[in-house]
mmCIF file of C-alpha atoms in Angstrom:
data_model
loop_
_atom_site.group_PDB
_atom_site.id
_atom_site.type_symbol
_atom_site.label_atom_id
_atom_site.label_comp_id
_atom_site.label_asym_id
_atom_site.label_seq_id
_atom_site.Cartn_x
_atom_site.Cartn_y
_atom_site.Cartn_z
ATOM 1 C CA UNK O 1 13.034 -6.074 3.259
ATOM 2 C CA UNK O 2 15.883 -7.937 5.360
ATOM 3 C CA UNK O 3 17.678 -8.516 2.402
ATOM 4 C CA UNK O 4 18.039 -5.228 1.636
ATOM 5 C CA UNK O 5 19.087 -3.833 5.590
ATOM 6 C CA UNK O 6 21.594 -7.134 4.538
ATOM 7 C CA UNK O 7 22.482 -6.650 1.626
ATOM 8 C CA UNK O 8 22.160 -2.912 0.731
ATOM 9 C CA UNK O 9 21.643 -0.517 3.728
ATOM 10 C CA UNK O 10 24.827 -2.238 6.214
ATOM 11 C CA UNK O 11 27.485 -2.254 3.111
ATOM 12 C CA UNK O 12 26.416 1.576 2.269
ATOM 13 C CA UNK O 13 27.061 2.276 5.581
ATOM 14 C CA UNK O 14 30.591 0.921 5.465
ATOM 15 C CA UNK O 15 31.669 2.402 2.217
ATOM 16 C CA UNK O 16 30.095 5.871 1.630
ATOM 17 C CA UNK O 17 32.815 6.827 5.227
ATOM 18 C CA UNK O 18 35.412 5.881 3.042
ATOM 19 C CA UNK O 19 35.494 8.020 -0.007
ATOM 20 C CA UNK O 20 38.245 10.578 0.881
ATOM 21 C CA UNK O 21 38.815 14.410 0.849
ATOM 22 C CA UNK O 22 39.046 16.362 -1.864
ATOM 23 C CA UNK O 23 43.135 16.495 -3.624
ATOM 24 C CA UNK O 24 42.565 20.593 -3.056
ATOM 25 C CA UNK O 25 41.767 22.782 0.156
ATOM 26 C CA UNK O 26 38.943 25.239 -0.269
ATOM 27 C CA UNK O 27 37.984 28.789 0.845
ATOM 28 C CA UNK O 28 34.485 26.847 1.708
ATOM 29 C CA UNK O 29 33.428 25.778 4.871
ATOM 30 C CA UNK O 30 30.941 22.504 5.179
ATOM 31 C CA UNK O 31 27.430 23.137 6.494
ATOM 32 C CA UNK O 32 28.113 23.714 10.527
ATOM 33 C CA UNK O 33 24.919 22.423 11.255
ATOM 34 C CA UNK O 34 22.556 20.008 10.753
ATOM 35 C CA UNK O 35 19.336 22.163 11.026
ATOM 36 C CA UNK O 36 20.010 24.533 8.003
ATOM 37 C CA UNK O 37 18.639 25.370 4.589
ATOM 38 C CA UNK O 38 20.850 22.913 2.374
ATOM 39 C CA UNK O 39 20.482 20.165 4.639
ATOM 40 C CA UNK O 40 16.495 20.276 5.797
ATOM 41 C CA UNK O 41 15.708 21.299 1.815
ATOM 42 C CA UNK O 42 18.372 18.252 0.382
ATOM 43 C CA UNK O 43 15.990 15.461 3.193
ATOM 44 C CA UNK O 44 12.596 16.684 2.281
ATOM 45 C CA UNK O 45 12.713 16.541 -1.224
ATOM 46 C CA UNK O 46 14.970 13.394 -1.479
ATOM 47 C CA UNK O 47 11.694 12.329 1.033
ATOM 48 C CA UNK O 48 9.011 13.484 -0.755
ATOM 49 C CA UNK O 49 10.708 12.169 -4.243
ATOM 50 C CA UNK O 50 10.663 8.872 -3.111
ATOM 51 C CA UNK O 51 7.488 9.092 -1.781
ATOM 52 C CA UNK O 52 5.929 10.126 -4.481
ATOM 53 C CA UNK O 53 7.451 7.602 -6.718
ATOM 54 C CA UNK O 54 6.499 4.700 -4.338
ATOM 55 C CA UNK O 55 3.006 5.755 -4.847
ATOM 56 C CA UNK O 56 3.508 5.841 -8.485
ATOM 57 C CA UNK O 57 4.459 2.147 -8.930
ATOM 58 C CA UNK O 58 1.650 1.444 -6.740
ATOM 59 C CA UNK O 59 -1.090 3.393 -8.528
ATOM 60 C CA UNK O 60 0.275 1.995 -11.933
ATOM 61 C CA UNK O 61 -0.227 -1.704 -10.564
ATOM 62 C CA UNK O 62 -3.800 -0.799 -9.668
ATOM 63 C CA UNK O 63 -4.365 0.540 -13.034
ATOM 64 C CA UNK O 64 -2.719 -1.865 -15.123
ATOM 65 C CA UNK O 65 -3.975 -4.804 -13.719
ATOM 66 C CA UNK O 66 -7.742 -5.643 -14.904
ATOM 67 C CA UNK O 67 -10.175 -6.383 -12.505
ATOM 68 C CA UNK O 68 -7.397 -5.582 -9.534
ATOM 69 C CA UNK O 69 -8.383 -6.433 -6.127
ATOM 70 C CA UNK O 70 -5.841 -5.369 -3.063
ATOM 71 C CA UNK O 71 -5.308 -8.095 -1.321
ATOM 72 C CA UNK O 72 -2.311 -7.217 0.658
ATOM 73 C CA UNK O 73 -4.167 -6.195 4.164
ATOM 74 C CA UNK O 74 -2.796 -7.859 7.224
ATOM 75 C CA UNK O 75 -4.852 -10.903 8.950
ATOM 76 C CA UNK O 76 -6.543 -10.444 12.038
ATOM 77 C CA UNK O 77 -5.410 -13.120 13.714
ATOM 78 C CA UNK O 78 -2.039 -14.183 12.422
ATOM 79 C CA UNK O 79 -0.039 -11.645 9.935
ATOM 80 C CA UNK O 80 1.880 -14.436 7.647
ATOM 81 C CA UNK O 81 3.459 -13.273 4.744
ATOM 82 C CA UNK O 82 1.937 -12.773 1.409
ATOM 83 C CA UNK O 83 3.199 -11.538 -1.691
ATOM 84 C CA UNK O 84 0.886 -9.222 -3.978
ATOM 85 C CA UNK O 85 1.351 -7.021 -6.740
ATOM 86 C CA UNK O 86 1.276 -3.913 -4.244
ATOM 87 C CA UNK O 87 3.617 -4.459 -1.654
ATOM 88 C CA UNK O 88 5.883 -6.529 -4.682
ATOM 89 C CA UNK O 89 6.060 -3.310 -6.980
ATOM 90 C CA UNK O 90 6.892 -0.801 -4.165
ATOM 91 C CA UNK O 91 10.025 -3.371 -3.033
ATOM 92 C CA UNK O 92 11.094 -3.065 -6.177
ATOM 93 C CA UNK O 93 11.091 0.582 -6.509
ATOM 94 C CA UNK O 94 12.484 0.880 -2.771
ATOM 95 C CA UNK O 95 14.970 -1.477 -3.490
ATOM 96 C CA UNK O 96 17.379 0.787 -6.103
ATOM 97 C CA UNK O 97 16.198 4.050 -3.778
ATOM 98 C CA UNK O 98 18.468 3.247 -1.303
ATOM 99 C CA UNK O 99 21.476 3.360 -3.890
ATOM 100 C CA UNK O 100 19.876 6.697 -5.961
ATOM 101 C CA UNK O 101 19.616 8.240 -3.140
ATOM 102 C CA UNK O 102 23.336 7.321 -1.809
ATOM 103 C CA UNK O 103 24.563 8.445 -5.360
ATOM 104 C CA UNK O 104 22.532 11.670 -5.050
ATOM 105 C CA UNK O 105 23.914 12.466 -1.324
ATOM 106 C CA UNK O 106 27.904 11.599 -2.629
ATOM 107 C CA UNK O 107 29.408 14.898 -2.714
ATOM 108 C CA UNK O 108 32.370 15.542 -4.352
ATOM 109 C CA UNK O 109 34.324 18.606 -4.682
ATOM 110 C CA UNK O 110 34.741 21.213 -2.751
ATOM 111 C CA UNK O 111 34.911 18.706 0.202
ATOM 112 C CA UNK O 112 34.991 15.079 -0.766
ATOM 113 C CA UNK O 113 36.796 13.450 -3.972
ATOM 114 C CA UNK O 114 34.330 12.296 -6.656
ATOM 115 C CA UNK O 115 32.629 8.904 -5.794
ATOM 116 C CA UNK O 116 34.014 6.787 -8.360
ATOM 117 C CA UNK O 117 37.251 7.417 -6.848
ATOM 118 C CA UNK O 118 36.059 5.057 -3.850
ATOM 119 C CA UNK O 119 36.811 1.353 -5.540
ATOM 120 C CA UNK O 120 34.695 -0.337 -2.832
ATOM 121 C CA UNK O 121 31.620 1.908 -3.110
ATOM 122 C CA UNK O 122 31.669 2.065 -6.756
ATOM 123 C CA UNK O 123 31.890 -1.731 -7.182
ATOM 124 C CA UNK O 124 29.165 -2.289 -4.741
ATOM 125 C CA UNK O 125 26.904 0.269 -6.808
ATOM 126 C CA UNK O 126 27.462 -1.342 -9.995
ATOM 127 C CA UNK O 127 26.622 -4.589 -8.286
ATOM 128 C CA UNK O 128 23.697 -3.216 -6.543
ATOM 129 C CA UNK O 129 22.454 -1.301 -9.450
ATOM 130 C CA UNK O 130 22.687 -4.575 -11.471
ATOM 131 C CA UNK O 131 20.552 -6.489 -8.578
ATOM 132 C CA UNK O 132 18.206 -4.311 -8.303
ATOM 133 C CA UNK O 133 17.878 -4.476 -12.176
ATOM 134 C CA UNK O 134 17.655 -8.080 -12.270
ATOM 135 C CA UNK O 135 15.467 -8.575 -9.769
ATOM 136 C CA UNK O 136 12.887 -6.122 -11.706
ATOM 137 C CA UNK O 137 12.972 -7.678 -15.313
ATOM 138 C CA UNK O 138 14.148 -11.445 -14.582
ATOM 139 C CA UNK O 139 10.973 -12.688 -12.798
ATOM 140 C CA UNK O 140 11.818 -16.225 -12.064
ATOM 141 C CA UNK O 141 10.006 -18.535 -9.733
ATOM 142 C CA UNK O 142 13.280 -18.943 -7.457
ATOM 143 C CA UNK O 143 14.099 -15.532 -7.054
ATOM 144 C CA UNK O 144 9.901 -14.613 -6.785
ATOM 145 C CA UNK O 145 10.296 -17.612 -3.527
ATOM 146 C CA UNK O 146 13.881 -16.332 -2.410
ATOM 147 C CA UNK O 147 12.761 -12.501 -2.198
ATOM 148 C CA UNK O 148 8.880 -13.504 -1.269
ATOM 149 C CA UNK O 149 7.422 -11.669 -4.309
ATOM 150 C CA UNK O 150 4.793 -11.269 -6.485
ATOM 151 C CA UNK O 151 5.891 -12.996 -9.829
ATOM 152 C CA UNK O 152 3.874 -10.589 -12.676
ATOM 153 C CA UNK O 153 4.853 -13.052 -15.468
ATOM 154 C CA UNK O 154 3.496 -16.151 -14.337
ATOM 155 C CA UNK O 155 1.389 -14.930 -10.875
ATOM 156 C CA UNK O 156 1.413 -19.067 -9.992
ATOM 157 C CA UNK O 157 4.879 -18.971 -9.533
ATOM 158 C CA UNK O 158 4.410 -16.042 -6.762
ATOM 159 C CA UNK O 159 5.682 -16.836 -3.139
ATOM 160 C CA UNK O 160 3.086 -18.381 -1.202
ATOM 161 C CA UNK O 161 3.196 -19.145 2.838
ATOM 162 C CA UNK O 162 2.244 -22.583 2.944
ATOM 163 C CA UNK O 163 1.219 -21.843 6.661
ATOM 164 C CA UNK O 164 -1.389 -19.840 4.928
ATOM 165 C CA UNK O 165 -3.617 -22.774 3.562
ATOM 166 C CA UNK O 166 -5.099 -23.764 6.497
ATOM 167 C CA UNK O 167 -5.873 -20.278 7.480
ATOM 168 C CA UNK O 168 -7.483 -19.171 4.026
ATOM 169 C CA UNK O 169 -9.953 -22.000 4.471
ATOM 170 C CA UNK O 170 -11.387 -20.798 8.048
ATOM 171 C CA UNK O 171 -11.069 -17.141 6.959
ATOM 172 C CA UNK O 172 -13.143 -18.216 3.502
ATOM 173 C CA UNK O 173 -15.856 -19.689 5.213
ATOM 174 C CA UNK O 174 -16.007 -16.533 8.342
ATOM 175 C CA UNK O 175 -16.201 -14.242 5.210
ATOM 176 C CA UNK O 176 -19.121 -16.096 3.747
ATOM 177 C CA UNK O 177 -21.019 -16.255 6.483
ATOM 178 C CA UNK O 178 -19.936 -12.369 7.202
ATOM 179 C CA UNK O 179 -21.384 -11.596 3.218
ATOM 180 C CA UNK O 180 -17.869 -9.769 2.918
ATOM 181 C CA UNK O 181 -15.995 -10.004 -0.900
ATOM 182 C CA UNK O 182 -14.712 -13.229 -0.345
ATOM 183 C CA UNK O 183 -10.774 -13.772 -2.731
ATOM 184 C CA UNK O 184 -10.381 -17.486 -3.413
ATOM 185 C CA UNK O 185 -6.923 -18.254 -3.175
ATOM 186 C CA UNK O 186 -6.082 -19.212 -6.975
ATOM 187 C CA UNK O 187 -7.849 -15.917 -7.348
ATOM 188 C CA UNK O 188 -4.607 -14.138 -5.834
ATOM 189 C CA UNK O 189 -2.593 -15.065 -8.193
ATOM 190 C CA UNK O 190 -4.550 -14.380 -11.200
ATOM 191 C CA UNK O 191 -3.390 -10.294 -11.585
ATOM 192 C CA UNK O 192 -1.024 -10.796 -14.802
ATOM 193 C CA UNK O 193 0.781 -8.101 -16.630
ATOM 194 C CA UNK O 194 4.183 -9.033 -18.777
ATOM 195 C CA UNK O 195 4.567 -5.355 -19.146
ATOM 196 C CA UNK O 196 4.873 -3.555 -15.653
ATOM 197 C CA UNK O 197 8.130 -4.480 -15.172
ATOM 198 C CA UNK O 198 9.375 -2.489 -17.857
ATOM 199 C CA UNK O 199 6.979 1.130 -16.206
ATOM 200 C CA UNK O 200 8.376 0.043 -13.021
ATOM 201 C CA UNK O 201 12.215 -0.295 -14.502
ATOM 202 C CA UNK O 202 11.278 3.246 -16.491
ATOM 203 C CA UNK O 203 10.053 4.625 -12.747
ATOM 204 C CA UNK O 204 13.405 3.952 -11.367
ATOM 205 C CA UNK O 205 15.187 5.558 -14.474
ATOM 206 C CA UNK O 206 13.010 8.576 -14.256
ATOM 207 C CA UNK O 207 13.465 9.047 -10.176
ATOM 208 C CA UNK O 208 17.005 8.573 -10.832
ATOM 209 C CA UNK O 209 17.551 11.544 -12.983
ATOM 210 C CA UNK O 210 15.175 13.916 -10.982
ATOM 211 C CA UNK O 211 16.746 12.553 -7.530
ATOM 212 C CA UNK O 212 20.181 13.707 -9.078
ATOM 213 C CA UNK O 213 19.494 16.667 -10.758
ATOM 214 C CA UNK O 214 17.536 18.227 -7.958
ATOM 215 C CA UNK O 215 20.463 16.994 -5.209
ATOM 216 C CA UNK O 216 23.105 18.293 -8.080
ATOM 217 C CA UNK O 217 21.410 21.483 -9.296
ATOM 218 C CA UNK O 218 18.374 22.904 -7.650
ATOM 219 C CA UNK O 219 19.903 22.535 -3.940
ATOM 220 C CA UNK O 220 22.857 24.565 -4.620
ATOM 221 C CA UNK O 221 20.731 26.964 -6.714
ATOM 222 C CA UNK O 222 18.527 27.379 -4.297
ATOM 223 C CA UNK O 223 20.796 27.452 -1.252
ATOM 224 C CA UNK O 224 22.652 30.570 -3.307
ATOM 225 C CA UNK O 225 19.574 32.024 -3.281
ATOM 226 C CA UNK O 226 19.390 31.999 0.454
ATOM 227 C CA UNK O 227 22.857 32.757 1.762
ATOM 228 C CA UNK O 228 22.531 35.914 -0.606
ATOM 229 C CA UNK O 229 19.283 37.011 1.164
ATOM 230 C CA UNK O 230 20.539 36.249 4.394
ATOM 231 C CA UNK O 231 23.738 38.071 3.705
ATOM 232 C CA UNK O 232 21.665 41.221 2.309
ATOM 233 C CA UNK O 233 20.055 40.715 5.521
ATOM 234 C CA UNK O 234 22.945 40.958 7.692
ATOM 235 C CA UNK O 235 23.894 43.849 5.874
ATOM 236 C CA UNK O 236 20.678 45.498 6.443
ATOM 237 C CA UNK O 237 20.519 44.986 9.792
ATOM 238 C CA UNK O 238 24.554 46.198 10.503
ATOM 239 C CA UNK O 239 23.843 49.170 8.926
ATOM 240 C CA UNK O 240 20.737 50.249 11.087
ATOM 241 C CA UNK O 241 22.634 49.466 13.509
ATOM 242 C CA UNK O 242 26.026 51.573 12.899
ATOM 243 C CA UNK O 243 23.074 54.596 12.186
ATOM 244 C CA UNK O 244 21.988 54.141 15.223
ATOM 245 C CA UNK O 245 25.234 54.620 16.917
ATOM 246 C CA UNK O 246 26.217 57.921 14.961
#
């Protein structure tokens, strides 16, 4: 996950600032503050979206793979790093989320000018978008050691912490003797699929197009909804209150 804070999170931060205003002035006024209805309803469900699509990819490794064991709990003594099919699948899928979700938050008009309009930012999301693609349906032994993955193709050619080996030994034998499930190390690497990285490539499709709709449609929709009651209700309540005066 460094490489995406690197390589993702820091140039997003730099970029998104620089999209300008909108060519026209509008009657509109932005959101004044940060705890309203647009803005709390726009977090949550861009939250629970992702959150629900993280689980996804990991439920469909657990399915897909036969005889799946998780293997991706922390060591007691030391916690060295080890790639598995759980944390690899949910990098993946939180890899692109960072730029969905970016895409999803660029507002344009009334306010801002449309995204592509921002040469820096748009460059940077084809290139991430074409990363994050690569990274998903390339599985290659250098890139599986470079990122510290889980390689589906060819498990063998996952990363593997060669301060590990020495460790796996003493922890083999203390599980033994413990009469615990014991996971020999070539074992690890034995959870093969050539197919998930296409449902995990189709995942981040499908989030894509419900992250955007809902930030693009049912936000606005919804937020109508509520400035009109709470209008109704201001009307309500000045009108009690001008009765009350005469």
């Amino acid at each position: 996950f460094l490489s995406v804070d690197i390589f993702i999170i820091i140039p997003l931060a730099f970029f998104i600032p620089a999209t300008g205003p909108y060519k026209y002035l509008t009657k509109h006024h932005p959101t004044d503050s940060l705890i309203s209805y647009p803005v709390i309803t726009s977090i949550l469900s861009q939250t629970l979206i992702a959150l629900a699509f993280q689980l996804g990819a990991h439920f469909l490794v657990e399915n897909m793979i036969k005889d799946y064991v998780n293997f991706c709990l922390p060591d007691e003594d030391d916690c060295e790093i080890l790639a598995c099919p759980d944390n690899t699948a949910i990098f993946l899928m939180a890899n692109i989320q960072y730029l969905v979700t970016a895409v999803a938050f660029s507002i344009s008009k009334p306010f801002k000018s449309p995204i592509y309009t921002n040469i820096y930012l748009t460059l940077f999301m084809l290139f991430g978008m074409v990363y994050s693609c690569v990274i998903i349906l390339w599985q290659k032994d250098f890139i599986s050691h470079l990122l510290q993955l889980y390689n589906f193709e060819n498990p063998h050619d996952s990363f593997w912490d060669e301060r590990r080996k020495g460790y796996d030994e003493k922890a083999l034998r203390e599980e033994e003797e413990e009469d615990r499930l014991v996971i020999l190390p070539e074992e690890r690497f034995k959870f093969q699929d050539n197919q998930i990285k296409y449902y995990i490539q189709g995942l981040v499709l499908i989030y894509f197009a419900i992250s955007y709709i809902f930030e693009r449609l049912i936000v606005p929709a919804t937020t109508s909804i509520w400035n009109a009651r709470k209008i109704e209700k201001l009307r309500e309540l000045k009108k009690r209150e001008s009765e009350k005066e005469s």
